Amino acid sequence: MTEHEHYEAVVVGAGPGGAAAAATLARYGIETLVLERGVEAGSKNVSGGLIYAEQSAPVTVDDLFPDFREEAAERPVTRYYLHNVAGDRVETFDLGRLHDHDTEWADAVLRRKMDSWLESQVHEMTSETGGGLLTGIRANGLLRGDDGEIRGVTTDELDPIEADVVIAADGVASELARDAGLMDWEDPGQWFQGVKAVVDMPAETINDRFALSEDEGAAHLFSGDLFSDVRGGGFLYTNRDSLSVGTVFHLDSLVAEEAEPHQLLDALLTHPLLAQWIGEDYREREYAAKLVPDSKKVALREPHAGRLLVVGDAAGQMQAQGPIIKGMNHAVTAGALAAEAYAQAKGRGKPDRAGRLYAKKLREEGVMDKLRPRGYDLVRTVGERDDVTEVVDSLLTSRLGRLGVRALGGNLERLYGSPRLAAIVPDTRTPYVTLPTVIAEELGTRVTETSRVEPPSLEERIGELTYDTDVGNPHIVLVDDSYEASGAAITACPVSAKGFGGGCYREELVRTNGHEERLVSLDTQPCVECGTCAVVADTEWHHPSGGKGVVFDEG
Amino acid sequence: MHTLVLTKGVPDFREGKVSFDENGHLERGKTPTVMNPNDAHALQAALQTRVRHDGRVSVMSMGPPGYKEVLQEAMASAYADDLYLVSDREMAAADTWATAITLSAAIEELGVPDLVFAGFKTADGETGHTGPQTCWCLDMPMITHAVALDVDEKAGRVRARRLVEGDIAEVETVETDLPAFVVVDPEFEPSYRTARDRLTLKQLRATARERAESYEDVLTVWDHADVNVDPDYIGLDGSPTIVSSVDPIPKPPAEREATMVDPANEAEMRAVLDAMRPFASDAAAAGGD
Ligand SMILES: Cc1cc2nc3c(=O)[nH]c(=O)nc-3n(C[C@H](O)[C@H](O)[C@H](O)COP(=O)(O)OP(=O)(O)OC[C@H]3O[C@@H](n4cnc5c(N)ncnc54)[C@H](O)[C@@H]3O)c2cc1C
Ligand code: SF4
């Protein structure tokens, strides 16, 4: 093989997973190069987002970056509620207990601010051991030797780089994990889609409306019939001077219901329950979206291949614990464990054992049990059968079921607060829609406010986003433009919609030989790089080159 | 590797910045001076050489003491090590030819570097002559309209991609020995293909501004005596160009009539050479030792 530039370690991606991996490698004195495709770390990233520091976690973000909470976070979450919604009836549970379980602390974050702060820390740390962090560089594949073994990475912007270890922390649509054959993008049932609006609001107004002091914060979760039959839920988190309001839905459900993600977000934003918090002066700072893996289904048990160790969303390590979404914390833990595993394996003179040691650490530290809870597979085989769901749902909505819900009354709040149950709830309509709806109908009280919120149109939302378009070089190519193969993207794409000409995916009616054909066309200009159409359409999907594409200011 | 960038201050032609007296003459004193915009590309080329091959970057300018800030700006953008301002009342009103003689003498005083970079045309005079004329005085191989550069230090060669006739549609690759003189085109794209180069660049950029605050520590000001040129050959006295009048239209920047000469036309070329010959022999004398 030809001579290449060499670093001992290359980390791809500067989200929480990559930052933790790089910081840990640097602590071990290892020469580490970090490659991030965004113009700045965080400019490509979206989360809800509450970052948790779990008591049981071997490594938390403030272990690695002691000033994290002060410098990179918004508000700590001091209140935690779940609202069961049926029409204008709402039954609210205080889920403080579920939230506090195993929680050292949990802070709301905005990713541009958080990740760019991490970026500067990581650059400083890795510079000291002969490396550093580069932005605007997109890894486009794995560098392989003549024997086919992984040797490093290739990028759009630089000559190939060799490394003794490559840590892929490149997020949900990881091109490296796919290149290594560890992940495919086939089954919508394995993913969620998250959509979020950051809403401008002065700190005093937030304190006022949520009854908080400066250093307190609230988290509100929403489930029930406000999203029709789409399986998923909504959230509202308080930042310092903004709110994060968003939704997370099972992608297969979005596709099956042909639901428009931006309309589901609007259903939440305009629900009368939210009027008390959002008020009349709705100002949206940013609209964003991203796929989210469901660890219960995709977390890799052996997230490595040769010199490649995969961490965070790239390895499917994103845990939906009932309404609680834990991705960032696990990415941090996994990043640190992967780095540790490499350093220790190398110390023993067997660097090629790093991958297996990393997987072992994930198991022994209890991370794998959280990502893939033992009980879930059992629940799944019984509870996720369609016929079971039908029976359970009709039972719940029957007189008997309703009586049961009434009888349980306050105990329901306790059941909902059980972390063990939350970890294994079956992925069906029942916990997301049917049960919360029945709870609200039977126990709920009527909301009297009316909403005056007028969310921007999709066109306005796209118009507010910043793009550096790579003209003439689209990063996604439609392989099959038939409606059957790729039509699902027209609704599922968060910046496309049926009958909307300004989005990425559009329906085209083409007349050929007297009969009409339904085709799909794609314009990647408004793309927010969420990854959805990599799964639901027949595409050749890549990220744009370094620095190109959408630039999120909030995340 | 030693590179030198020739830069120049020009009046800030942006709206509302230019000042004319009642006779329609540019009031340089009242018009702020900024770096010739095209020189930014020459500085980028020097920065690329510095990052990829290490070594020293010098920046030189000829003009009034007010050009110091231009040099400071240049220092920040090319991470220059030392700055030279050739400044002398005798040199005021020099045309491109006199400037070239003076600059070439100053370059010899400095010690001829491996690479000299100049920007393509200045925003005020807009002749595009100073660079080539200086190069000629120095008797160096010259590459014009360079849009990409690659230096092979070991072989002592520089390879460039250049626009043929300044046309974006036509690009050719040329190569020559060092030392060489490169006129950098506005289409120039610096190229950094290794992570180490990018990290070096990032590190330089992070400190460049702050470092350039103490530019006076690395600034040398020379007058005509320092660079051994005869005042008769420089300044207005030594300038063969006579400007009859300049229209007070700041935007677009002043244009001078250019006569296009077909280099294949023997008669036209001879006429040009005849016109230049007397100055050429003087130049050799002025820049000689
Ligand atoms: C709406 C929504 C709400 C969420 N809510 C929460 C929450 O409340 N709490 C929580 O913990 N998690 C939440 N998540 C999930 C969380 O955001 C992710 O799990 C987490 O960001 C994963 O971290 P990571 O480091 O693995 O990947 P990312 O944060 O995605 O970082 C990957 C990085 O790699 C870069 N990159 C990608 N490809 C390349 C390439 N080829 N070359 C170079 N760089 C590349 C990206 O630009 C990015 O910076 C939410 C997600 C969404 C979408
Ligand atoms: S085009 Fe694909 S990746 Fe881009 S926003 Fe739409 S669904 Fe997401």
JSON list of N, CA and C in Angstrom, two decimals, chain A residues 17 168-169 171-172 183 191 292-296 298-304 309-320 325-335 337-338 358-359 362 367-368 370-372:
[
{"chain": "A", "resi": 17, "resn": "GLY", "atom": "N", "xyz": [-20.27, 11.51, 21.64]},
{"chain": "A", "resi": 17, "resn": "GLY", "atom": "CA", "xyz": [-19.52, 10.26, 21.58]},
{"chain": "A", "resi": 17, "resn": "GLY", "atom": "C", "xyz": [-18.07, 10.48, 21.16]},
{"chain": "A", "resi": 168, "resn": "ALA", "atom": "N", "xyz": [-15.49, 5.41, 15.16]},
{"chain": "A", "resi": 168, "resn": "ALA", "atom": "CA", "xyz": [-16.58, 6.02, 14.40]},
{"chain": "A", "resi": 168, "resn": "ALA", "atom": "C", "xyz": [-17.61, 6.53, 15.39]},
{"chain": "A", "resi": 169, "resn": "ALA", "atom": "N", "xyz": [-17.71, 7.84, 15.50]},
{"chain": "A", "resi": 169, "resn": "ALA", "atom": "CA", "xyz": [-18.71, 8.48, 16.35]},
{"chain": "A", "resi": 169, "resn": "ALA", "atom": "C", "xyz": [-19.50, 9.42, 15.47]},
{"chain": "A", "resi": 171, "resn": "GLY", "atom": "N", "xyz": [-22.53, 9.40, 14.33]},
{"chain": "A", "resi": 171, "resn": "GLY", "atom": "CA", "xyz": [-23.95, 9.64, 14.49]},
{"chain": "A", "resi": 171, "resn": "GLY", "atom": "C", "xyz": [-24.85, 8.65, 13.77]},
{"chain": "A", "resi": 172, "resn": "VAL", "atom": "N", "xyz": [-26.13, 9.04, 13.70]},
{"chain": "A", "resi": 172, "resn": "VAL", "atom": "CA", "xyz": [-27.17, 8.08, 13.36]},
{"chain": "A", "resi": 172, "resn": "VAL", "atom": "C", "xyz": [-27.05, 7.49, 11.95]},
{"chain": "A", "resi": 183, "resn": "MET", "atom": "N", "xyz": [-24.01, -1.92, 9.99]},
{"chain": "A", "resi": 183, "resn": "MET", "atom": "CA", "xyz": [-25.37, -1.36, 10.04]},
{"chain": "A", "resi": 183, "resn": "MET", "atom": "C", "xyz": [-25.94, -1.33, 8.63]},
{"chain": "A", "resi": 191, "resn": "TRP", "atom": "N", "xyz": [-35.99, 2.63, 13.80]},
{"chain": "A", "resi": 191, "resn": "TRP", "atom": "CA", "xyz": [-35.61, 4.02, 14.01]},
{"chain": "A", "resi": 191, "resn": "TRP", "atom": "C", "xyz": [-36.77, 4.86, 14.48]},
{"chain": "A", "resi": 292, "resn": "VAL", "atom": "N", "xyz": [-33.26, 8.88, 14.96]},
{"chain": "A", "resi": 292, "resn": "VAL", "atom": "CA", "xyz": [-32.78, 8.43, 16.26]},
{"chain": "A", "resi": 292, "resn": "VAL", "atom": "C", "xyz": [-32.88, 6.90, 16.26]},
{"chain": "A", "resi": 293, "resn": "PRO", "atom": "N", "xyz": [-31.79, 6.21, 16.54]},
{"chain": "A", "resi": 293, "resn": "PRO", "atom": "CA", "xyz": [-31.90, 4.74, 16.53]},
{"chain": "A", "resi": 293, "resn": "PRO", "atom": "C", "xyz": [-32.62, 4.22, 17.77]},
{"chain": "A", "resi": 294, "resn": "ASP", "atom": "N", "xyz": [-33.25, 3.08, 17.65]},
{"chain": "A", "resi": 294, "resn": "ASP", "atom": "CA", "xyz": [-33.91, 2.45, 18.79]},
{"chain": "A", "resi": 294, "resn": "ASP", "atom": "C", "xyz": [-33.00, 1.32, 19.27]},
{"chain": "A", "resi": 295, "resn": "SER", "atom": "N", "xyz": [-32.29, 1.59, 20.37]},
{"chain": "A", "resi": 295, "resn": "SER", "atom": "CA", "xyz": [-31.27, 0.63, 20.82]},
{"chain": "A", "resi": 295, "resn": "SER", "atom": "C", "xyz": [-31.85, -0.75, 21.07]},
{"chain": "A", "resi": 296, "resn": "LYS", "atom": "N", "xyz": [-33.12, -0.80, 21.48]},
{"chain": "A", "resi": 296, "resn": "LYS", "atom": "CA", "xyz": [-33.73, -2.10, 21.78]},
{"chain": "A", "resi": 296, "resn": "LYS", "atom": "C", "xyz": [-33.63, -3.01, 20.56]},
{"chain": "A", "resi": 298, "resn": "VAL", "atom": "N", "xyz": [-31.52, -2.05, 17.51]},
{"chain": "A", "resi": 298, "resn": "VAL", "atom": "CA", "xyz": [-30.31, -1.98, 16.69]},
{"chain": "A", "resi": 298, "resn": "VAL", "atom": "C", "xyz": [-28.99, -1.87, 17.42]},
{"chain": "A", "resi": 299, "resn": "ALA", "atom": "N", "xyz": [-28.99, -1.68, 18.73]},
{"chain": "A", "resi": 299, "resn": "ALA", "atom": "CA", "xyz": [-27.69, -1.53, 19.41]},
{"chain": "A", "resi": 299, "resn": "ALA", "atom": "C", "xyz": [-26.82, -2.74, 19.08]},
{"chain": "A", "resi": 300, "resn": "LEU", "atom": "N", "xyz": [-25.65, -2.48, 18.53]},
{"chain": "A", "resi": 300, "resn": "LEU", "atom": "CA", "xyz": [-24.76, -3.58, 18.13]},
{"chain": "A", "resi": 300, "resn": "LEU", "atom": "C", "xyz": [-24.18, -4.24, 19.37]},
{"chain": "A", "resi": 301, "resn": "ARG", "atom": "N", "xyz": [-24.26, -5.57, 19.41]},
{"chain": "A", "resi": 301, "resn": "ARG", "atom": "CA", "xyz": [-23.67, -6.27, 20.55]},
{"chain": "A", "resi": 301, "resn": "ARG", "atom": "C", "xyz": [-22.15, -6.33, 20.43]},
{"chain": "A", "resi": 302, "resn": "GLU", "atom": "N", "xyz": [-21.68, -6.33, 19.22]},
{"chain": "A", "resi": 302, "resn": "GLU", "atom": "CA", "xyz": [-20.23, -6.29, 18.98]},
{"chain": "A", "resi": 302, "resn": "GLU", "atom": "C", "xyz": [-19.95, -5.11, 18.04]},
{"chain": "A", "resi": 303, "resn": "PRO", "atom": "N", "xyz": [-19.89, -3.89, 18.59]},
{"chain": "A", "resi": 303, "resn": "PRO", "atom": "CA", "xyz": [-19.77, -2.71, 17.73]},
{"chain": "A", "resi": 303, "resn": "PRO", "atom": "C", "xyz": [-18.32, -2.45, 17.29]},
{"chain": "A", "resi": 304, "resn": "HIS", "atom": "N", "xyz": [-17.76, -3.38, 16.56]},
{"chain": "A", "resi": 304, "resn": "HIS", "atom": "CA", "xyz": [-16.38, -3.20, 16.11]},
{"chain": "A", "resi": 304, "resn": "HIS", "atom": "C", "xyz": [-16.12, -4.12, 14.92]},
{"chain": "A", "resi": 309, "resn": "LEU", "atom": "N", "xyz": [-13.84, 0.88, 15.90]},
{"chain": "A", "resi": 309, "resn": "LEU", "atom": "CA", "xyz": [-14.73, 0.78, 17.05]},
{"chain": "A", "resi": 309, "resn": "LEU", "atom": "C", "xyz": [-15.84, 1.81, 16.84]},
{"chain": "A", "resi": 310, "resn": "VAL", "atom": "N", "xyz": [-17.08, 1.39, 17.02]},
{"chain": "A", "resi": 310, "resn": "VAL", "atom": "CA", "xyz": [-18.21, 2.29, 16.72]},
{"chain": "A", "resi": 310, "resn": "VAL", "atom": "C", "xyz": [-18.91, 2.67, 18.03]},
{"chain": "A", "resi": 311, "resn": "VAL", "atom": "N", "xyz": [-19.17, 3.96, 18.21]},
{"chain": "A", "resi": 311, "resn": "VAL", "atom": "CA", "xyz": [-19.79, 4.42, 19.46]},
{"chain": "A", "resi": 311, "resn": "VAL", "atom": "C", "xyz": [-20.99, 5.33, 19.20]},
{"chain": "A", "resi": 312, "resn": "GLY", "atom": "N", "xyz": [-21.88, 5.41, 20.17]},
{"chain": "A", "resi": 312, "resn": "GLY", "atom": "CA", "xyz": [-23.00, 6.34, 20.13]},
{"chain": "A", "resi": 312, "resn": "GLY", "atom": "C", "xyz": [-24.08, 5.91, 19.14]},
{"chain": "A", "resi": 313, "resn": "ASP", "atom": "N", "xyz": [-24.76, 6.90, 18.57]},
{"chain": "A", "resi": 313, "resn": "ASP", "atom": "CA", "xyz": [-25.83, 6.63, 17.61]},
{"chain": "A", "resi": 313, "resn": "ASP", "atom": "C", "xyz": [-25.34, 5.74, 16.46]},
{"chain": "A", "resi": 314, "resn": "ALA", "atom": "N", "xyz": [-24.09, 5.90, 16.07]},
{"chain": "A", "resi": 314, "resn": "ALA", "atom": "CA", "xyz": [-23.54, 5.11, 14.96]},
{"chain": "A", "resi": 314, "resn": "ALA", "atom": "C", "xyz": [-23.63, 3.62, 15.27]},
{"chain": "A", "resi": 315, "resn": "ALA", "atom": "N", "xyz": [-23.58, 3.28, 16.57]},
{"chain": "A", "resi": 315, "resn": "ALA", "atom": "CA", "xyz": [-23.67, 1.88, 16.98]},
{"chain": "A", "resi": 315, "resn": "ALA", "atom": "C", "xyz": [-25.07, 1.55, 17.49]},
{"chain": "A", "resi": 316, "resn": "GLY", "atom": "N", "xyz": [-26.00, 2.47, 17.30]},
{"chain": "A", "resi": 316, "resn": "GLY", "atom": "CA", "xyz": [-27.38, 2.24, 17.72]},
{"chain": "A", "resi": 316, "resn": "GLY", "atom": "C", "xyz": [-27.59, 2.37, 19.22]},
{"chain": "A", "resi": 317, "resn": "GLN", "atom": "N", "xyz": [-26.67, 3.07, 19.90]},
{"chain": "A", "resi": 317, "resn": "GLN", "atom": "CA", "xyz": [-26.72, 3.10, 21.38]},
{"chain": "A", "resi": 317, "resn": "GLN", "atom": "C", "xyz": [-27.62, 4.21, 21.92]},
{"chain": "A", "resi": 318, "resn": "MET", "atom": "N", "xyz": [-28.86, 4.24, 21.47]},
{"chain": "A", "resi": 318, "resn": "MET", "atom": "CA", "xyz": [-29.79, 5.30, 21.86]},
{"chain": "A", "resi": 318, "resn": "MET", "atom": "C", "xyz": [-31.00, 4.66, 22.52]},
{"chain": "A", "resi": 319, "resn": "GLN", "atom": "N", "xyz": [-31.12, 4.88, 23.82]},
{"chain": "A", "resi": 319, "resn": "GLN", "atom": "CA", "xyz": [-32.13, 4.18, 24.62]},
{"chain": "A", "resi": 319, "resn": "GLN", "atom": "C", "xyz": [-33.38, 5.03, 24.82]},
{"chain": "A", "resi": 320, "resn": "ALA", "atom": "N", "xyz": [-34.52, 4.48, 24.40]},
{"chain": "A", "resi": 320, "resn": "ALA", "atom": "CA", "xyz": [-35.79, 5.12, 24.71]},
{"chain": "A", "resi": 320, "resn": "ALA", "atom": "C", "xyz": [-36.36, 4.38, 25.91]},
{"chain": "A", "resi": 325, "resn": "ILE", "atom": "N", "xyz": [-35.51, 9.88, 26.82]},
{"chain": "A", "resi": 325, "resn": "ILE", "atom": "CA", "xyz": [-34.64, 9.57, 25.69]},
{"chain": "A", "resi": 325, "resn": "ILE", "atom": "C", "xyz": [-33.20, 9.72, 26.14]},
{"chain": "A", "resi": 326, "resn": "LYS", "atom": "N", "xyz": [-32.47, 8.62, 26.07]},
{"chain": "A", "resi": 326, "resn": "LYS", "atom": "CA", "xyz": [-31.08, 8.68, 26.51]},
{"chain": "A", "resi": 326, "resn": "LYS", "atom": "C", "xyz": [-30.15, 8.24, 25.39]},
{"chain": "A", "resi": 327, "resn": "GLY", "atom": "N", "xyz": [-29.60, 9.22, 24.72]},
{"chain": "A", "resi": 327, "resn": "GLY", "atom": "CA", "xyz": [-28.65, 8.91, 23.65]},
{"chain": "A", "resi": 327, "resn": "GLY", "atom": "C", "xyz": [-27.31, 9.55, 23.93]},
{"chain": "A", "resi": 328, "resn": "MET", "atom": "N", "xyz": [-27.34, 10.82, 24.32]},
{"chain": "A", "resi": 328, "resn": "MET", "atom": "CA", "xyz": [-26.08, 11.55, 24.51]},
{"chain": "A", "resi": 328, "resn": "MET", "atom": "C", "xyz": [-25.25, 10.94, 25.62]},
{"chain": "A", "resi": 329, "resn": "ASN", "atom": "N", "xyz": [-25.91, 10.59, 26.73]},
{"chain": "A", "resi": 329, "resn": "ASN", "atom": "CA", "xyz": [-25.15, 10.03, 27.85]},
{"chain": "A", "resi": 329, "resn": "ASN", "atom": "C", "xyz": [-24.50, 8.70, 27.48]},
{"chain": "A", "resi": 330, "resn": "HIS", "atom": "N", "xyz": [-25.24, 7.87, 26.75]},
{"chain": "A", "resi": 330, "resn": "HIS", "atom": "CA", "xyz": [-24.65, 6.58, 26.36]},
{"chain": "A", "resi": 330, "resn": "HIS", "atom": "C", "xyz": [-23.53, 6.78, 25.34]},
{"chain": "A", "resi": 331, "resn": "ALA", "atom": "N", "xyz": [-23.68, 7.77, 24.48]},
{"chain": "A", "resi": 331, "resn": "ALA", "atom": "CA", "xyz": [-22.61, 8.05, 23.51]},
{"chain": "A", "resi": 331, "resn": "ALA", "atom": "C", "xyz": [-21.33, 8.43, 24.26]},
{"chain": "A", "resi": 332, "resn": "VAL", "atom": "N", "xyz": [-21.49, 9.24, 25.31]},
{"chain": "A", "resi": 332, "resn": "VAL", "atom": "CA", "xyz": [-20.33, 9.65, 26.11]},
{"chain": "A", "resi": 332, "resn": "VAL", "atom": "C", "xyz": [-19.68, 8.43, 26.75]},
{"chain": "A", "resi": 333, "resn": "THR", "atom": "N", "xyz": [-20.49, 7.61, 27.40]},
{"chain": "A", "resi": 333, "resn": "THR", "atom": "CA", "xyz": [-19.96, 6.42, 28.08]},
{"chain": "A", "resi": 333, "resn": "THR", "atom": "C", "xyz": [-19.26, 5.50, 27.09]},
{"chain": "A", "resi": 334, "resn": "ALA", "atom": "N", "xyz": [-19.93, 5.24, 25.97]},
{"chain": "A", "resi": 334, "resn": "ALA", "atom": "CA", "xyz": [-19.36, 4.31, 25.00]},
{"chain": "A", "resi": 334, "resn": "ALA", "atom": "C", "xyz": [-18.07, 4.88, 24.40]},
{"chain": "A", "resi": 335, "resn": "GLY", "atom": "N", "xyz": [-18.06, 6.18, 24.13]},
{"chain": "A", "resi": 335, "resn": "GLY", "atom": "CA", "xyz": [-16.85, 6.81, 23.59]},
{"chain": "A", "resi": 335, "resn": "GLY", "atom": "C", "xyz": [-15.68, 6.63, 24.53]},
{"chain": "A", "resi": 337, "resn": "LEU", "atom": "N", "xyz": [-15.39, 4.35, 26.90]},
{"chain": "A", "resi": 337, "resn": "LEU", "atom": "CA", "xyz": [-15.03, 2.93, 27.06]},
{"chain": "A", "resi": 337, "resn": "LEU", "atom": "C", "xyz": [-14.25, 2.42, 25.85]},
{"chain": "A", "resi": 338, "resn": "ALA", "atom": "N", "xyz": [-14.62, 2.88, 24.67]},
{"chain": "A", "resi": 338, "resn": "ALA", "atom": "CA", "xyz": [-13.90, 2.45, 23.47]},
{"chain": "A", "resi": 338, "resn": "ALA", "atom": "C", "xyz": [-12.46, 2.93, 23.52]},
{"chain": "A", "resi": 358, "resn": "TYR", "atom": "N", "xyz": [-13.69, -3.60, 24.18]},
{"chain": "A", "resi": 358, "resn": "TYR", "atom": "CA", "xyz": [-14.72, -2.55, 24.23]},
{"chain": "A", "resi": 358, "resn": "TYR", "atom": "C", "xyz": [-16.11, -3.16, 24.42]},
{"chain": "A", "resi": 359, "resn": "ALA", "atom": "N", "xyz": [-16.42, -4.18, 23.63]},
{"chain": "A", "resi": 359, "resn": "ALA", "atom": "CA", "xyz": [-17.72, -4.83, 23.73]},
{"chain": "A", "resi": 359, "resn": "ALA", "atom": "C", "xyz": [-17.90, -5.44, 25.12]},
{"chain": "A", "resi": 362, "resn": "LEU", "atom": "N", "xyz": [-18.76, -2.76, 27.59]},
{"chain": "A", "resi": 362, "resn": "LEU", "atom": "CA", "xyz": [-20.16, -2.34, 27.46]},
{"chain": "A", "resi": 362, "resn": "LEU", "atom": "C", "xyz": [-21.05, -3.31, 28.24]},
{"chain": "A", "resi": 367, "resn": "VAL", "atom": "N", "xyz": [-23.94, -1.23, 30.42]},
{"chain": "A", "resi": 367, "resn": "VAL", "atom": "CA", "xyz": [-24.47, -0.36, 29.36]},
{"chain": "A", "resi": 367, "resn": "VAL", "atom": "C", "xyz": [-25.36, -1.18, 28.42]},
{"chain": "A", "resi": 368, "resn": "MET", "atom": "N", "xyz": [-24.89, -2.37, 28.06]},
{"chain": "A", "resi": 368, "resn": "MET", "atom": "CA", "xyz": [-25.63, -3.18, 27.09]},
{"chain": "A", "resi": 368, "resn": "MET", "atom": "C", "xyz": [-27.00, -3.58, 27.63]},
{"chain": "A", "resi": 370, "resn": "LYS", "atom": "N", "xyz": [-28.86, -1.79, 29.53]},
{"chain": "A", "resi": 370, "resn": "LYS", "atom": "CA", "xyz": [-29.78, -0.66, 29.40]},
{"chain": "A", "resi": 370, "resn": "LYS", "atom": "C", "xyz": [-30.23, -0.52, 27.95]},
{"chain": "A", "resi": 371, "resn": "LEU", "atom": "N", "xyz": [-29.29, -0.72, 27.04]},
{"chain": "A", "resi": 371, "resn": "LEU", "atom": "CA", "xyz": [-29.61, -0.52, 25.63]},
{"chain": "A", "resi": 371, "resn": "LEU", "atom": "C", "xyz": [-30.53, -1.61, 25.11]},
{"chain": "A", "resi": 372, "resn": "ARG", "atom": "N", "xyz": [-30.25, -2.83, 25.55]},
{"chain": "A", "resi": 372, "resn": "ARG", "atom": "CA", "xyz": [-31.07, -3.96, 25.13]},
{"chain": "A", "resi": 372, "resn": "ARG", "atom": "C", "xyz": [-31.55, -4.71, 26.37]}
]
